[in-house]
Amino acid sequence: MIYSIEEISRRIKPIAKKYQISAMYLYGSYARGDATEHSDIDLAYKREGSLVRGLLKMSSLKMDLEQVLEKDVDIVPLESFEEPIIQQRHPRYIKNVKVSEVPIYVA
């Protein structure tokens, strides 16, 4: 199944609230509109102020999102894109995220 952006937004809203996430963004193939049946869903979230701290909470968030979306999910904190080492090693990836990101949840 290929979801619309609106459907993804509707499905992730309770999860974002559960983890007190203030903003989530869709990027990648779903944001660009070229997702296929086999595409995963790429999400970035604002970590500041959320309950997502540490690897265990991140894993729980990922599992909850995969359960409601019934798809593989890649989830990253927005703040990680500001890290100098990430900017140096992955500038093309960061540019692609920034170009395609679509806000799908704002508290």
PDB file of N, CA and C in Angstrom:
ATOM      1  N   MET A   1       0.835  -1.187   0.000  1.00  0.00           N
ATOM      2  CA  MET A   1       0.000   0.000   0.000  1.00  0.00           C
ATOM      3  C   MET A   1       0.879   1.250   0.000  1.00  0.00           C
ATOM      4  N   ILE A   2       0.464   2.231  -0.752  1.00  0.00           N
ATOM      5  CA  ILE A   2       1.142   3.520  -0.780  1.00  0.00           C
ATOM      6  C   ILE A   2       0.206   4.535  -0.121  1.00  0.00           C
ATOM      7  N   TYR A   3       0.691   5.149   0.944  1.00  0.00           N
ATOM      8  CA  TYR A   3      -0.120   6.101   1.695  1.00  0.00           C
ATOM      9  C   TYR A   3      -0.006   7.506   1.121  1.00  0.00           C
ATOM     10  N   SER A   4      -1.062   8.278   1.317  1.00  0.00           N
ATOM     11  CA  SER A   4      -0.993   9.709   1.019  1.00  0.00           C
ATOM     12  C   SER A   4      -0.298  10.398   2.195  1.00  0.00           C
ATOM     13  N   ILE A   5       0.174  11.596   1.965  1.00  0.00           N
ATOM     14  CA  ILE A   5       0.794  12.370   3.041  1.00  0.00           C
ATOM     15  C   ILE A   5      -0.227  12.615   4.151  1.00  0.00           C
ATOM     16  N   GLU A   6      -1.465  12.869   3.777  1.00  0.00           N
ATOM     17  CA  GLU A   6      -2.517  13.103   4.763  1.00  0.00           C
ATOM     18  C   GLU A   6      -2.742  11.868   5.635  1.00  0.00           C
ATOM     19  N   GLU A   7      -2.710  10.685   5.032  1.00  0.00           N
ATOM     20  CA  GLU A   7      -2.912   9.447   5.787  1.00  0.00           C
ATOM     21  C   GLU A   7      -1.745   9.185   6.740  1.00  0.00           C
ATOM     22  N   ILE A   8      -0.535   9.443   6.288  1.00  0.00           N
ATOM     23  CA  ILE A   8       0.627   9.285   7.172  1.00  0.00           C
ATOM     24  C   ILE A   8       0.492  10.238   8.352  1.00  0.00           C
ATOM     25  N   SER A   9       0.142  11.471   8.076  1.00  0.00           N
ATOM     26  CA  SER A   9      -0.031  12.474   9.126  1.00  0.00           C
ATOM     27  C   SER A   9      -1.079  12.033  10.143  1.00  0.00           C
ATOM     28  N   ARG A  10      -2.195  11.528   9.663  1.00  0.00           N
ATOM     29  CA  ARG A  10      -3.271  11.072  10.546  1.00  0.00           C
ATOM     30  C   ARG A  10      -2.808   9.911  11.433  1.00  0.00           C
ATOM     31  N   ARG A  11      -2.067   8.990  10.852  1.00  0.00           N
ATOM     32  CA  ARG A  11      -1.627   7.808  11.597  1.00  0.00           C
ATOM     33  C   ARG A  11      -0.542   8.117  12.631  1.00  0.00           C
ATOM     34  N   ILE A  12       0.327   9.057  12.343  1.00  0.00           N
ATOM     35  CA  ILE A  12       1.441   9.322  13.270  1.00  0.00           C
ATOM     36  C   ILE A  12       1.059  10.281  14.402  1.00  0.00           C
ATOM     37  N   LYS A  13      -0.038  10.992  14.248  1.00  0.00           N
ATOM     38  CA  LYS A  13      -0.420  12.011  15.237  1.00  0.00           C
ATOM     39  C   LYS A  13      -0.491  11.467  16.670  1.00  0.00           C
ATOM     40  N   PRO A  14      -1.173  10.331  16.930  1.00  0.00           N
ATOM     41  CA  PRO A  14      -1.217   9.830  18.310  1.00  0.00           C
ATOM     42  C   PRO A  14       0.160   9.431  18.851  1.00  0.00           C
ATOM     43  N   ILE A  15       1.020   8.958  17.978  1.00  0.00           N
ATOM     44  CA  ILE A  15       2.371   8.561  18.401  1.00  0.00           C
ATOM     45  C   ILE A  15       3.174   9.806  18.766  1.00  0.00           C
ATOM     46  N   ALA A  16       3.084  10.833  17.937  1.00  0.00           N
ATOM     47  CA  ALA A  16       3.793  12.086  18.225  1.00  0.00           C
ATOM     48  C   ALA A  16       3.336  12.661  19.563  1.00  0.00           C
ATOM     49  N   LYS A  17       2.044  12.602  19.821  1.00  0.00           N
ATOM     50  CA  LYS A  17       1.520  13.096  21.101  1.00  0.00           C
ATOM     51  C   LYS A  17       2.030  12.254  22.264  1.00  0.00           C
ATOM     52  N   LYS A  18       2.033  10.944  22.095  1.00  0.00           N
ATOM     53  CA  LYS A  18       2.490  10.026  23.149  1.00  0.00           C
ATOM     54  C   LYS A  18       3.911  10.351  23.591  1.00  0.00           C
ATOM     55  N   TYR A  19       4.778  10.671  22.633  1.00  0.00           N
ATOM     56  CA  TYR A  19       6.182  10.964  22.922  1.00  0.00           C
ATOM     57  C   TYR A  19       6.453  12.461  23.107  1.00  0.00           C
ATOM     58  N   GLN A  20       5.396  13.257  23.127  1.00  0.00           N
ATOM     59  CA  GLN A  20       5.492  14.712  23.297  1.00  0.00           C
ATOM     60  C   GLN A  20       6.432  15.355  22.267  1.00  0.00           C
ATOM     61  N   ILE A  21       6.317  14.906  21.052  1.00  0.00           N
ATOM     62  CA  ILE A  21       7.106  15.454  19.946  1.00  0.00           C
ATOM     63  C   ILE A  21       6.376  16.683  19.417  1.00  0.00           C
ATOM     64  N   SER A  22       7.090  17.774  19.265  1.00  0.00           N
ATOM     65  CA  SER A  22       6.442  19.018  18.840  1.00  0.00           C
ATOM     66  C   SER A  22       6.318  19.152  17.328  1.00  0.00           C
ATOM     67  N   ALA A  23       7.160  18.448  16.565  1.00  0.00           N
ATOM     68  CA  ALA A  23       7.080  18.536  15.107  1.00  0.00           C
ATOM     69  C   ALA A  23       7.688  17.295  14.465  1.00  0.00           C
ATOM     70  N   MET A  24       7.044  16.844  13.385  1.00  0.00           N
ATOM     71  CA  MET A  24       7.568  15.737  12.587  1.00  0.00           C
ATOM     72  C   MET A  24       7.487  16.118  11.115  1.00  0.00           C
ATOM     73  N   TYR A  25       8.469  15.631  10.369  1.00  0.00           N
ATOM     74  CA  TYR A  25       8.575  15.939   8.946  1.00  0.00           C
ATOM     75  C   TYR A  25       8.755  14.657   8.156  1.00  0.00           C
ATOM     76  N   LEU A  26       8.133  14.611   7.013  1.00  0.00           N
ATOM     77  CA  LEU A  26       8.276  13.515   6.068  1.00  0.00           C
ATOM     78  C   LEU A  26       9.298  13.940   5.028  1.00  0.00           C
ATOM     79  N   TYR A  27      10.180  13.039   4.657  1.00  0.00           N
ATOM     80  CA  TYR A  27      11.117  13.331   3.574  1.00  0.00           C
ATOM     81  C   TYR A  27      11.314  12.066   2.755  1.00  0.00           C
ATOM     82  N   GLY A  28      12.103  12.130   1.714  1.00  0.00           N
ATOM     83  CA  GLY A  28      12.351  10.950   0.893  1.00  0.00           C
ATOM     84  C   GLY A  28      11.259  10.722  -0.139  1.00  0.00           C
ATOM     85  N   SER A  29      11.106   9.460  -0.546  1.00  0.00           N
ATOM     86  CA  SER A  29      10.221   9.127  -1.665  1.00  0.00           C
ATOM     87  C   SER A  29       8.759   9.499  -1.413  1.00  0.00           C
ATOM     88  N   TYR A  30       8.282   9.324  -0.195  1.00  0.00           N
ATOM     89  CA  TYR A  30       6.887   9.706   0.087  1.00  0.00           C
ATOM     90  C   TYR A  30       6.695  11.216  -0.029  1.00  0.00           C
ATOM     91  N   ALA A  31       7.638  11.985   0.446  1.00  0.00           N
ATOM     92  CA  ALA A  31       7.541  13.449   0.362  1.00  0.00           C
ATOM     93  C   ALA A  31       7.652  13.929  -1.084  1.00  0.00           C
ATOM     94  N   ARG A  32       8.482  13.245  -1.866  1.00  0.00           N
ATOM     95  CA  ARG A  32       8.657  13.627  -3.275  1.00  0.00           C
ATOM     96  C   ARG A  32       7.509  13.155  -4.158  1.00  0.00           C
ATOM     97  N   GLY A  33       6.725  12.197  -3.658  1.00  0.00           N
ATOM     98  CA  GLY A  33       5.615  11.676  -4.446  1.00  0.00           C
ATOM     99  C   GLY A  33       5.998  10.546  -5.367  1.00  0.00           C
ATOM    100  N   ASP A  34       7.161   9.921  -5.141  1.00  0.00           N
ATOM    101  CA  ASP A  34       7.561   8.807  -6.000  1.00  0.00           C
ATOM    102  C   ASP A  34       7.743   7.494  -5.226  1.00  0.00           C
ATOM    103  N   ALA A  35       6.981   7.336  -4.153  1.00  0.00           N
ATOM    104  CA  ALA A  35       7.040   6.106  -3.357  1.00  0.00           C
ATOM    105  C   ALA A  35       6.448   4.939  -4.142  1.00  0.00           C
ATOM    106  N   THR A  36       6.968   3.749  -3.863  1.00  0.00           N
ATOM    107  CA  THR A  36       6.433   2.511  -4.429  1.00  0.00           C
ATOM    108  C   THR A  36       5.899   1.653  -3.285  1.00  0.00           C
ATOM    109  N   GLU A  37       5.314   0.521  -3.626  1.00  0.00           N
ATOM    110  CA  GLU A  37       4.815  -0.421  -2.618  1.00  0.00           C
ATOM    111  C   GLU A  37       5.903  -0.803  -1.618  1.00  0.00           C
ATOM    112  N   HIS A  38       7.143  -0.839  -2.063  1.00  0.00           N
ATOM    113  CA  HIS A  38       8.255  -1.310  -1.234  1.00  0.00           C
ATOM    114  C   HIS A  38       9.016  -0.183  -0.533  1.00  0.00           C
ATOM    115  N   SER A  39       8.586   1.043  -0.715  1.00  0.00           N
ATOM    116  CA  SER A  39       9.281   2.178  -0.091  1.00  0.00           C
ATOM    117  C   SER A  39       9.079   2.184   1.417  1.00  0.00           C
ATOM    118  N   ASP A  40      10.145   2.558   2.124  1.00  0.00           N
ATOM    119  CA  ASP A  40       9.989   2.805   3.557  1.00  0.00           C
ATOM    120  C   ASP A  40       9.506   4.244   3.727  1.00  0.00           C
ATOM    121  N   ILE A  41       9.212   4.604   4.960  1.00  0.00           N
ATOM    122  CA  ILE A  41       8.751   5.960   5.251  1.00  0.00           C
ATOM    123  C   ILE A  41       9.831   6.656   6.065  1.00  0.00           C
ATOM    124  N   ASP A  42      10.322   7.772   5.543  1.00  0.00           N
ATOM    125  CA  ASP A  42      11.407   8.523   6.173  1.00  0.00           C
ATOM    126  C   ASP A  42      10.826   9.692   6.959  1.00  0.00           C
ATOM    127  N   LEU A  43      11.136   9.712   8.263  1.00  0.00           N
ATOM    128  CA  LEU A  43      10.615  10.752   9.140  1.00  0.00           C
ATOM    129  C   LEU A  43      11.738  11.401   9.933  1.00  0.00           C
ATOM    130  N   ALA A  44      11.598  12.691  10.161  1.00  0.00           N
ATOM    131  CA  ALA A  44      12.496  13.424  11.059  1.00  0.00           C
ATOM    132  C   ALA A  44      11.609  14.084  12.107  1.00  0.00           C
ATOM    133  N   TYR A  45      12.106  14.153  13.326  1.00  0.00           N
ATOM    134  CA  TYR A  45      11.317  14.745  14.401  1.00  0.00           C
ATOM    135  C   TYR A  45      12.165  15.719  15.200  1.00  0.00           C
ATOM    136  N   LYS A  46      11.492  16.660  15.826  1.00  0.00           N
ATOM    137  CA  LYS A  46      12.174  17.625  16.688  1.00  0.00           C
ATOM    138  C   LYS A  46      12.337  16.984  18.065  1.00  0.00           C
ATOM    139  N   ARG A  47      13.571  16.694  18.435  1.00  0.00           N
ATOM    140  CA  ARG A  47      13.862  15.988  19.689  1.00  0.00           C
ATOM    141  C   ARG A  47      13.687  16.887  20.906  1.00  0.00           C
ATOM    142  N   GLU A  48      14.047  18.156  20.777  1.00  0.00           N
ATOM    143  CA  GLU A  48      13.984  19.084  21.912  1.00  0.00           C
ATOM    144  C   GLU A  48      12.581  19.103  22.516  1.00  0.00           C
ATOM    145  N   GLY A  49      12.505  18.854  23.813  1.00  0.00           N
ATOM    146  CA  GLY A  49      11.236  18.866  24.524  1.00  0.00           C
ATOM    147  C   GLY A  49      10.449  17.567  24.456  1.00  0.00           C
ATOM    148  N   SER A  50      10.920  16.600  23.681  1.00  0.00           N
ATOM    149  CA  SER A  50      10.199  15.332  23.562  1.00  0.00           C
ATOM    150  C   SER A  50      10.639  14.357  24.648  1.00  0.00           C
ATOM    151  N   LEU A  51       9.932  13.250  24.729  1.00  0.00           N
ATOM    152  CA  LEU A  51      10.297  12.183  25.661  1.00  0.00           C
ATOM    153  C   LEU A  51      11.318  11.222  25.061  1.00  0.00           C
ATOM    154  N   VAL A  52      11.714  11.463  23.820  1.00  0.00           N
ATOM    155  CA  VAL A  52      12.638  10.558  23.137  1.00  0.00           C
ATOM    156  C   VAL A  52      14.070  10.937  23.491  1.00  0.00           C
ATOM    157  N   ARG A  53      14.605  10.194  24.435  1.00  0.00           N
ATOM    158  CA  ARG A  53      15.985  10.378  24.890  1.00  0.00           C
ATOM    159  C   ARG A  53      16.621   9.002  24.955  1.00  0.00           C
ATOM    160  N   GLY A  54      17.681   8.827  24.257  1.00  0.00           N
ATOM    161  CA  GLY A  54      18.391   7.557  24.305  1.00  0.00           C
ATOM    162  C   GLY A  54      17.879   6.543  23.288  1.00  0.00           C
ATOM    163  N   LEU A  55      18.661   5.497  23.140  1.00  0.00           N
ATOM    164  CA  LEU A  55      18.408   4.480  22.127  1.00  0.00           C
ATOM    165  C   LEU A  55      17.129   3.685  22.385  1.00  0.00           C
ATOM    166  N   LEU A  56      16.832   3.376  23.640  1.00  0.00           N
ATOM    167  CA  LEU A  56      15.631   2.590  23.932  1.00  0.00           C
ATOM    168  C   LEU A  56      14.358   3.337  23.562  1.00  0.00           C
ATOM    169  N   LYS A  57      14.286   4.611  23.887  1.00  0.00           N
ATOM    170  CA  LYS A  57      13.103   5.408  23.527  1.00  0.00           C
ATOM    171  C   LYS A  57      13.008   5.571  22.013  1.00  0.00           C
ATOM    172  N   MET A  58      14.166   5.747  21.360  1.00  0.00           N
ATOM    173  CA  MET A  58      14.178   5.869  19.904  1.00  0.00           C
ATOM    174  C   MET A  58      13.668   4.572  19.271  1.00  0.00           C
ATOM    175  N   SER A  59      14.093   3.446  19.814  1.00  0.00           N
ATOM    176  CA  SER A  59      13.630   2.146  19.310  1.00  0.00           C
ATOM    177  C   SER A  59      12.133   1.976  19.529  1.00  0.00           C
ATOM    178  N   SER A  60      11.645   2.394  20.683  1.00  0.00           N
ATOM    179  CA  SER A  60      10.206   2.313  20.966  1.00  0.00           C
ATOM    180  C   SER A  60       9.409   3.185  20.005  1.00  0.00           C
ATOM    181  N   LEU A  61       9.901   4.390  19.763  1.00  0.00           N
ATOM    182  CA  LEU A  61       9.249   5.297  18.818  1.00  0.00           C
ATOM    183  C   LEU A  61       9.193   4.659  17.434  1.00  0.00           C
ATOM    184  N   LYS A  62      10.302   4.128  16.981  1.00  0.00           N
ATOM    185  CA  LYS A  62      10.371   3.485  15.660  1.00  0.00           C
ATOM    186  C   LYS A  62       9.378   2.321  15.573  1.00  0.00           C
ATOM    187  N   MET A  63       9.343   1.478  16.600  1.00  0.00           N
ATOM    188  CA  MET A  63       8.427   0.331  16.591  1.00  0.00           C
ATOM    189  C   MET A  63       6.967   0.777  16.589  1.00  0.00           C
ATOM    190  N   ASP A  64       6.641   1.798  17.369  1.00  0.00           N
ATOM    191  CA  ASP A  64       5.268   2.313  17.388  1.00  0.00           C
ATOM    192  C   ASP A  64       4.870   2.868  16.021  1.00  0.00           C
ATOM    193  N   LEU A  65       5.773   3.597  15.391  1.00  0.00           N
ATOM    194  CA  LEU A  65       5.487   4.153  14.065  1.00  0.00           C
ATOM    195  C   LEU A  65       5.319   3.046  13.028  1.00  0.00           C
ATOM    196  N   GLU A  66       6.185   2.041  13.076  1.00  0.00           N
ATOM    197  CA  GLU A  66       6.079   0.932  12.123  1.00  0.00           C
ATOM    198  C   GLU A  66       4.777   0.159  12.318  1.00  0.00           C
ATOM    199  N   GLN A  67       4.326   0.062  13.546  1.00  0.00           N
ATOM    200  CA  GLN A  67       3.075  -0.645  13.809  1.00  0.00           C
ATOM    201  C   GLN A  67       1.882   0.099  13.210  1.00  0.00           C
ATOM    202  N   VAL A  68       1.805   1.407  13.413  1.00  0.00           N
ATOM    203  CA  VAL A  68       0.649   2.150  12.894  1.00  0.00           C
ATOM    204  C   VAL A  68       0.725   2.373  11.389  1.00  0.00           C
ATOM    205  N   LEU A  69       1.938   2.421  10.847  1.00  0.00           N
ATOM    206  CA  LEU A  69       2.092   2.661   9.409  1.00  0.00           C
ATOM    207  C   LEU A  69       2.184   1.367   8.601  1.00  0.00           C
ATOM    208  N   GLU A  70       2.444   0.254   9.279  1.00  0.00           N
ATOM    209  CA  GLU A  70       2.569  -1.050   8.620  1.00  0.00           C
ATOM    210  C   GLU A  70       3.613  -1.018   7.509  1.00  0.00           C
ATOM    211  N   LYS A  71       4.686  -0.284   7.776  1.00  0.00           N
ATOM    212  CA  LYS A  71       5.809  -0.139   6.839  1.00  0.00           C
ATOM    213  C   LYS A  71       7.080   0.021   7.646  1.00  0.00           C
ATOM    214  N   ASP A  72       8.226  -0.233   7.004  1.00  0.00           N
ATOM    215  CA  ASP A  72       9.502   0.094   7.633  1.00  0.00           C
ATOM    216  C   ASP A  72       9.606   1.611   7.731  1.00  0.00           C
ATOM    217  N   VAL A  73      10.153   2.078   8.837  1.00  0.00           N
ATOM    218  CA  VAL A  73      10.290   3.516   9.075  1.00  0.00           C
ATOM    219  C   VAL A  73      11.742   3.832   9.402  1.00  0.00           C
ATOM    220  N   ASP A  74      12.266   4.862   8.774  1.00  0.00           N
ATOM    221  CA  ASP A  74      13.550   5.448   9.169  1.00  0.00           C
ATOM    222  C   ASP A  74      13.213   6.730   9.907  1.00  0.00           C
ATOM    223  N   ILE A  75      13.708   6.850  11.134  1.00  0.00           N
ATOM    224  CA  ILE A  75      13.391   8.028  11.950  1.00  0.00           C
ATOM    225  C   ILE A  75      14.676   8.634  12.481  1.00  0.00           C
ATOM    226  N   VAL A  76      14.825   9.941  12.323  1.00  0.00           N
ATOM    227  CA  VAL A  76      16.019  10.637  12.807  1.00  0.00           C
ATOM    228  C   VAL A  76      15.603  11.945  13.479  1.00  0.00           C
ATOM    229  N   PRO A  77      16.346  12.352  14.507  1.00  0.00           N
ATOM    230  CA  PRO A  77      16.073  13.663  15.100  1.00  0.00           C
ATOM    231  C   PRO A  77      16.577  14.771  14.177  1.00  0.00           C
ATOM    232  N   LEU A  78      15.785  15.806  14.011  1.00  0.00           N
ATOM    233  CA  LEU A  78      16.191  16.946  13.178  1.00  0.00           C
ATOM    234  C   LEU A  78      17.526  17.521  13.616  1.00  0.00           C
ATOM    235  N   GLU A  79      17.749  17.538  14.920  1.00  0.00           N
ATOM    236  CA  GLU A  79      18.969  18.132  15.459  1.00  0.00           C
ATOM    237  C   GLU A  79      20.233  17.430  14.960  1.00  0.00           C
ATOM    238  N   SER A  80      20.109  16.170  14.569  1.00  0.00           N
ATOM    239  CA  SER A  80      21.301  15.454  14.095  1.00  0.00           C
ATOM    240  C   SER A  80      21.845  16.060  12.805  1.00  0.00           C
ATOM    241  N   PHE A  81      20.993  16.714  12.023  1.00  0.00           N
ATOM    242  CA  PHE A  81      21.448  17.338  10.780  1.00  0.00           C
ATOM    243  C   PHE A  81      22.317  18.561  11.032  1.00  0.00           C
ATOM    244  N   GLU A  82      22.286  19.076  12.249  1.00  0.00           N
ATOM    245  CA  GLU A  82      23.090  20.244  12.608  1.00  0.00           C
ATOM    246  C   GLU A  82      24.488  19.869  13.101  1.00  0.00           C
ATOM    247  N   GLU A  83      24.717  18.588  13.349  1.00  0.00           N
ATOM    248  CA  GLU A  83      26.023  18.135  13.840  1.00  0.00           C
ATOM    249  C   GLU A  83      27.078  18.336  12.753  1.00  0.00           C
ATOM    250  N   PRO A  84      28.199  18.991  13.079  1.00  0.00           N
ATOM    251  CA  PRO A  84      29.238  19.242  12.075  1.00  0.00           C
ATOM    252  C   PRO A  84      29.732  17.973  11.378  1.00  0.00           C
ATOM    253  N   ILE A  85      29.903  16.892  12.122  1.00  0.00           N
ATOM    254  CA  ILE A  85      30.412  15.663  11.513  1.00  0.00           C
ATOM    255  C   ILE A  85      29.422  15.109  10.484  1.00  0.00           C
ATOM    256  N   ILE A  86      28.135  15.231  10.765  1.00  0.00           N
ATOM    257  CA  ILE A  86      27.105  14.771   9.824  1.00  0.00           C
ATOM    258  C   ILE A  86      27.096  15.675   8.597  1.00  0.00           C
ATOM    259  N   GLN A  87      27.211  16.984   8.809  1.00  0.00           N
ATOM    260  CA  GLN A  87      27.233  17.921   7.688  1.00  0.00           C
ATOM    261  C   GLN A  87      28.437  17.682   6.785  1.00  0.00           C
ATOM    262  N   GLN A  88      29.570  17.344   7.376  1.00  0.00           N
ATOM    263  CA  GLN A  88      30.783  17.095   6.589  1.00  0.00           C
ATOM    264  C   GLN A  88      30.696  15.791   5.813  1.00  0.00           C
ATOM    265  N   ARG A  89      30.182  14.760   6.446  1.00  0.00           N
ATOM    266  CA  ARG A  89      30.188  13.429   5.828  1.00  0.00           C
ATOM    267  C   ARG A  89      29.000  13.172   4.914  1.00  0.00           C
ATOM    268  N   HIS A  90      27.898  13.869   5.135  1.00  0.00           N
ATOM    269  CA  HIS A  90      26.681  13.570   4.379  1.00  0.00           C
ATOM    270  C   HIS A  90      25.984  14.822   3.843  1.00  0.00           C
ATOM    271  N   PRO A  91      26.710  15.742   3.219  1.00  0.00           N
ATOM    272  CA  PRO A  91      26.064  16.981   2.766  1.00  0.00           C
ATOM    273  C   PRO A  91      24.970  16.744   1.723  1.00  0.00           C
ATOM    274  N   ARG A  92      25.170  15.792   0.852  1.00  0.00           N
ATOM    275  CA  ARG A  92      24.184  15.512  -0.192  1.00  0.00           C
ATOM    276  C   ARG A  92      22.880  14.974   0.419  1.00  0.00           C
ATOM    277  N   TYR A  93      23.030  14.083   1.383  1.00  0.00           N
ATOM    278  CA  TYR A  93      21.867  13.518   2.073  1.00  0.00           C
ATOM    279  C   TYR A  93      21.082  14.626   2.774  1.00  0.00           C
ATOM    280  N   ILE A  94      21.786  15.488   3.492  1.00  0.00           N
ATOM    281  CA  ILE A  94      21.128  16.580   4.212  1.00  0.00           C
ATOM    282  C   ILE A  94      20.417  17.507   3.232  1.00  0.00           C
ATOM    283  N   LYS A  95      21.047  17.802   2.113  1.00  0.00           N
ATOM    284  CA  LYS A  95      20.424  18.659   1.101  1.00  0.00           C
ATOM    285  C   LYS A  95      19.137  18.017   0.582  1.00  0.00           C
ATOM    286  N   ASN A  96      19.178  16.711   0.319  1.00  0.00           N
ATOM    287  CA  ASN A  96      17.987  16.015  -0.164  1.00  0.00           C
ATOM    288  C   ASN A  96      16.860  16.048   0.862  1.00  0.00           C
ATOM    289  N   VAL A  97      17.211  15.900   2.127  1.00  0.00           N
ATOM    290  CA  VAL A  97      16.202  15.965   3.187  1.00  0.00           C
ATOM    291  C   VAL A  97      15.582  17.352   3.212  1.00  0.00           C
ATOM    292  N   LYS A  98      16.416  18.381   3.218  1.00  0.00           N
ATOM    293  CA  LYS A  98      15.919  19.763   3.302  1.00  0.00           C
ATOM    294  C   LYS A  98      15.035  20.124   2.108  1.00  0.00           C
ATOM    295  N   VAL A  99      15.403  19.629   0.929  1.00  0.00           N
ATOM    296  CA  VAL A  99      14.643  19.943  -0.280  1.00  0.00           C
ATOM    297  C   VAL A  99      13.275  19.266  -0.265  1.00  0.00           C
ATOM    298  N   SER A 100      13.225  18.030   0.242  1.00  0.00           N
ATOM    299  CA  SER A 100      11.981  17.267   0.135  1.00  0.00           C
ATOM    300  C   SER A 100      11.118  17.265   1.391  1.00  0.00           C
ATOM    301  N   GLU A 101      11.607  17.792   2.520  1.00  0.00           N
ATOM    302  CA  GLU A 101      10.855  17.634   3.772  1.00  0.00           C
ATOM    303  C   GLU A 101       9.499  18.343   3.740  1.00  0.00           C
ATOM    304  N   VAL A 102       8.516  17.631   4.284  1.00  0.00           N
ATOM    305  CA  VAL A 102       7.144  18.127   4.349  1.00  0.00           C
ATOM    306  C   VAL A 102       6.685  18.033   5.804  1.00  0.00           C
ATOM    307  N   PRO A 103       6.241  19.134   6.400  1.00  0.00           N
ATOM    308  CA  PRO A 103       5.743  19.043   7.776  1.00  0.00           C
ATOM    309  C   PRO A 103       4.463  18.202   7.807  1.00  0.00           C
ATOM    310  N   ILE A 104       4.440  17.189   8.686  1.00  0.00           N
ATOM    311  CA  ILE A 104       3.246  16.346   8.765  1.00  0.00           C
ATOM    312  C   ILE A 104       2.616  16.359  10.154  1.00  0.00           C
ATOM    313  N   TYR A 105       3.317  16.953  11.115  1.00  0.00           N
ATOM    314  CA  TYR A 105       2.739  17.092  12.453  1.00  0.00           C
ATOM    315  C   TYR A 105       3.395  18.274  13.141  1.00  0.00           C
ATOM    316  N   VAL A 106       2.574  19.152  13.683  1.00  0.00           N
ATOM    317  CA  VAL A 106       3.053  20.253  14.512  1.00  0.00           C
ATOM    318  C   VAL A 106       2.092  20.350  15.692  1.00  0.00           C
ATOM    319  N   ALA A 107       2.653  20.274  16.901  1.00  0.00           N
ATOM    320  CA  ALA A 107       1.815  20.316  18.114  1.00  0.00           C
ATOM    321  C   ALA A 107       1.223  21.698  18.309  1.00  0.00           C
TER     322      ALA A 107
END
